[in-house]
Amino acid sequence: MITRPALKDHGSLLFSFAVVADTHVNERDDASSSPYHTNQLANERARHVFQDIAAMSPAPAFVVHLGDIVHPVPSLPTFGDAVAQFKAIASPLKVPLHLVPGNHDVGDKRVDWMPADQVCGDYLDIYRGAFGADYHAFDRENLRFVFLNSLLLNSGLPQEQAQKQWFEAQMDGADDKRVFLFMHYPPFIYKEDERGNYDNVDEPARSWLLAQMKRPHVEGVFAGHVHNFWYDRTGNAEFYMLPSTAFLRHDFTEFYKVSPGYEFGRGDVEKFGYFVVDVFETGHVAYSVRTMGRQSALGAPAARMPMRYLAHPKTSTFDGVGVELRHPWAESMQITATGGVQEFGRKWARNDYPLLALWEMGARLAKVPDLDLAEPESRERMRLMAKLGHRYIVSTLKLPKTDALAEADVEGCGVDAFEVNITLDNFSRRKDEWRAFREATGRKLYLSKILTYDGSHYDGKHFSHFVHAGFSLDELDAHAERLAAGRSAGEFDGITVRLEAEQDLAANVRALNRFVERTRCQVLVSLKLSGTSLAIARTDDRGNVAKVAQSMILSKLSPSIRYVFDTFMDVDRGYFPRHAFIDRRFNPRPAAQAFAMLAALFSDFESFALTDAATARPGSLQFSAGPDRYVLLCEDARAAAEYLDAHAPKVAYDLVEGTTFTGQEPVAALRARLSDRDLPKETQVLLIRLS
């Protein structure tokens, strides 16, 4: 069962389809012509993926495979056995499966430095005998789906010109249809004019292909081959490059600032997966589904598909809670040539894994440093993401110059507000500038107070030398009158309030609401994930999940209070080390999973209200969403088990583990687990539906 919100204002859901890339199926299980152990598991992983898709409810209308269907190339005697294995592995599907060939299926693209067999007429014949046509198209509803053999491009084979004429006829004849394109090789991975390399389509065919992709009625383009995720836009079309189900192209682990993990990063299973695409009357949403390298052995019964929660900024309605992007989130670098398929020179690539994690969470709101708006490349990514619903709060040490902002196009970049960090004395001297800035830009302004000196930083033995920004909770009453006057005078819209990890959010939100009512100031709550010491790591993932759940629910109750977590990615060096939403390999932690579950569950509901506030348990929330009543429990295992005993709900969500318990017996099993005497006394974060 898949839970995901609707794409509002885009009409009804027409149908869904699944997209799989680079399964690299071998001639038998636990065997591969590759020296990597990860490759030997490709069959089991592909088997899991197709069983997973076959069990989807509702079922997809069809499935697409983007090539590198099998691993042995057509010249090897094992190719036919691998084809038979793939067909058996894909046999659970009860819907059409549409294929395009990859370089492992028909031979590599034609360049003189390619070490492997190159595409030729004989290999095309072998492919067609095994799988059918190597390019084709079909229509469904008012959409046309076109499947291209990208290995023919620049091949010089007679089939290249035949496909080109056919393809242009398909595009010309699409009339008012929406078009989706599918291919193995992407035309580019970083920039349209990048140099040719192993991972892209060379000129002159690239320019021809890009021109086709930029036709106005092309809505989506999907490519494989790269075994990693990238996102871009060509003309009106959203352009997705998909990960593999089998292994990571580990030359791109250059993105990491930590060691790459198993088999030098090839076995980074957290990045394996496929996509599910929802098609609406207008527009679509492409969801990433991480398989985490799960396997299904030959002859083993198919595992039951777990309840799956899919989120995306396009469909999320959680505009009041987000993350601070301290680390670069659109970082580009030159990928080292280490041999193998890429021996000559370096190639540019952008790390889109932070973006993928934000998408999977459904996180629309982010606080970014002013450098992101100033630098052309990150600014262009902001502009691109704003089209999908992302919104930004730009944090700065001084008011930006309005002429520079006009040139930057803050509206188009999705900039909703500026947070200006400043001492109160300095602010008092510049109040007129602030008022003029608000009037000129139309952007919200948050005042974030900088603390310049605090005697408590010295305890007689240790001196803590660090910057402290944002009002603390205990300062609000003292400054309330002054802040109310500034808000009334139009000097700012709100203030930043700093909330430490050890401070109870659910208990303190009442004080924040009183402050809002008293001053009419909006509040940006900076939720710190760091501990009390800048030299000791805070790794409390369960505590982070509890804060995520509390903030997401509370964000629906007051539009005047927004919540931003500091920070999005782990800090494992420098000061205040802490766990966050993704680790240093850009893989999600439990907090990200919990965010996604709640975004999927509650984005369709417009009405939220706290209930039974007087009897609320510490750290927990009782609330209603739409017609249903819920309780968020943030308690130890024994207390949570006692609550389940007393209330006997039929649905419970474990937000730390990401599991769902529906029905009396599963909930009873959860209660029994929580009653286990050996279970550590750690926080359980359970969402329970009472009605």
PDB file of C-alpha atoms in Angstrom, residues 1-6 13 15-17 56-58 276-278 280 287 308-311 315 599-601 604:
ATOM      1  CA  MET A   1       0.000   0.000   0.000  1.00  0.00           C
ATOM      2  CA  ILE A   2       1.352   3.410  -0.979  1.00  0.00           C
ATOM      3  CA  THR A   3       0.302   6.594   0.784  1.00  0.00           C
ATOM      4  CA  ARG A   4       1.025   9.939  -0.861  1.00  0.00           C
ATOM      5  CA  PRO A   5      -0.859  13.238  -1.072  1.00  0.00           C
ATOM      6  CA  ALA A   6      -2.618  14.610  -4.111  1.00  0.00           C
ATOM      7  CA  LEU A  13      -4.743  11.350 -10.694  1.00  0.00           C
ATOM      8  CA  PHE A  15      -2.505   6.760 -13.459  1.00  0.00           C
ATOM      9  CA  SER A  16       0.966   5.908 -12.186  1.00  0.00           C
ATOM     10  CA  PHE A  17       3.928   4.143 -13.691  1.00  0.00           C
ATOM     11  CA  MET A  56       2.004  -2.094  -5.372  1.00  0.00           C
ATOM     12  CA  SER A  57      -1.515  -1.060  -4.464  1.00  0.00           C
ATOM     13  CA  PRO A  58      -2.818   0.611  -6.477  1.00  0.00           C
ATOM     14  CA  VAL A 276       7.142   5.861  -9.100  1.00  0.00           C
ATOM     15  CA  VAL A 277       5.550   8.583 -11.234  1.00  0.00           C
ATOM     16  CA  ASP A 278       2.028   9.884 -10.643  1.00  0.00           C
ATOM     17  CA  PHE A 280      -2.303  14.033 -13.112  1.00  0.00           C
ATOM     18  CA  TYR A 287       8.843   9.843  -6.314  1.00  0.00           C
ATOM     19  CA  ARG A 308       5.146   3.060   1.958  1.00  0.00           C
ATOM     20  CA  TYR A 309       4.903   6.813   2.458  1.00  0.00           C
ATOM     21  CA  LEU A 310       5.933   9.002  -0.459  1.00  0.00           C
ATOM     22  CA  ALA A 311       6.420  12.748  -0.129  1.00  0.00           C
ATOM     23  CA  THR A 315       2.529  17.727  -2.927  1.00  0.00           C
ATOM     24  CA  ALA A 599       4.169  14.830   5.046  1.00  0.00           C
ATOM     25  CA  ALA A 600       2.571  11.887   3.234  1.00  0.00           C
ATOM     26  CA  LEU A 601      -0.043  11.294   5.920  1.00  0.00           C
ATOM     27  CA  ASP A 604      -4.122  16.487   2.297  1.00  0.00           C
TER      28      ASP A 604
END
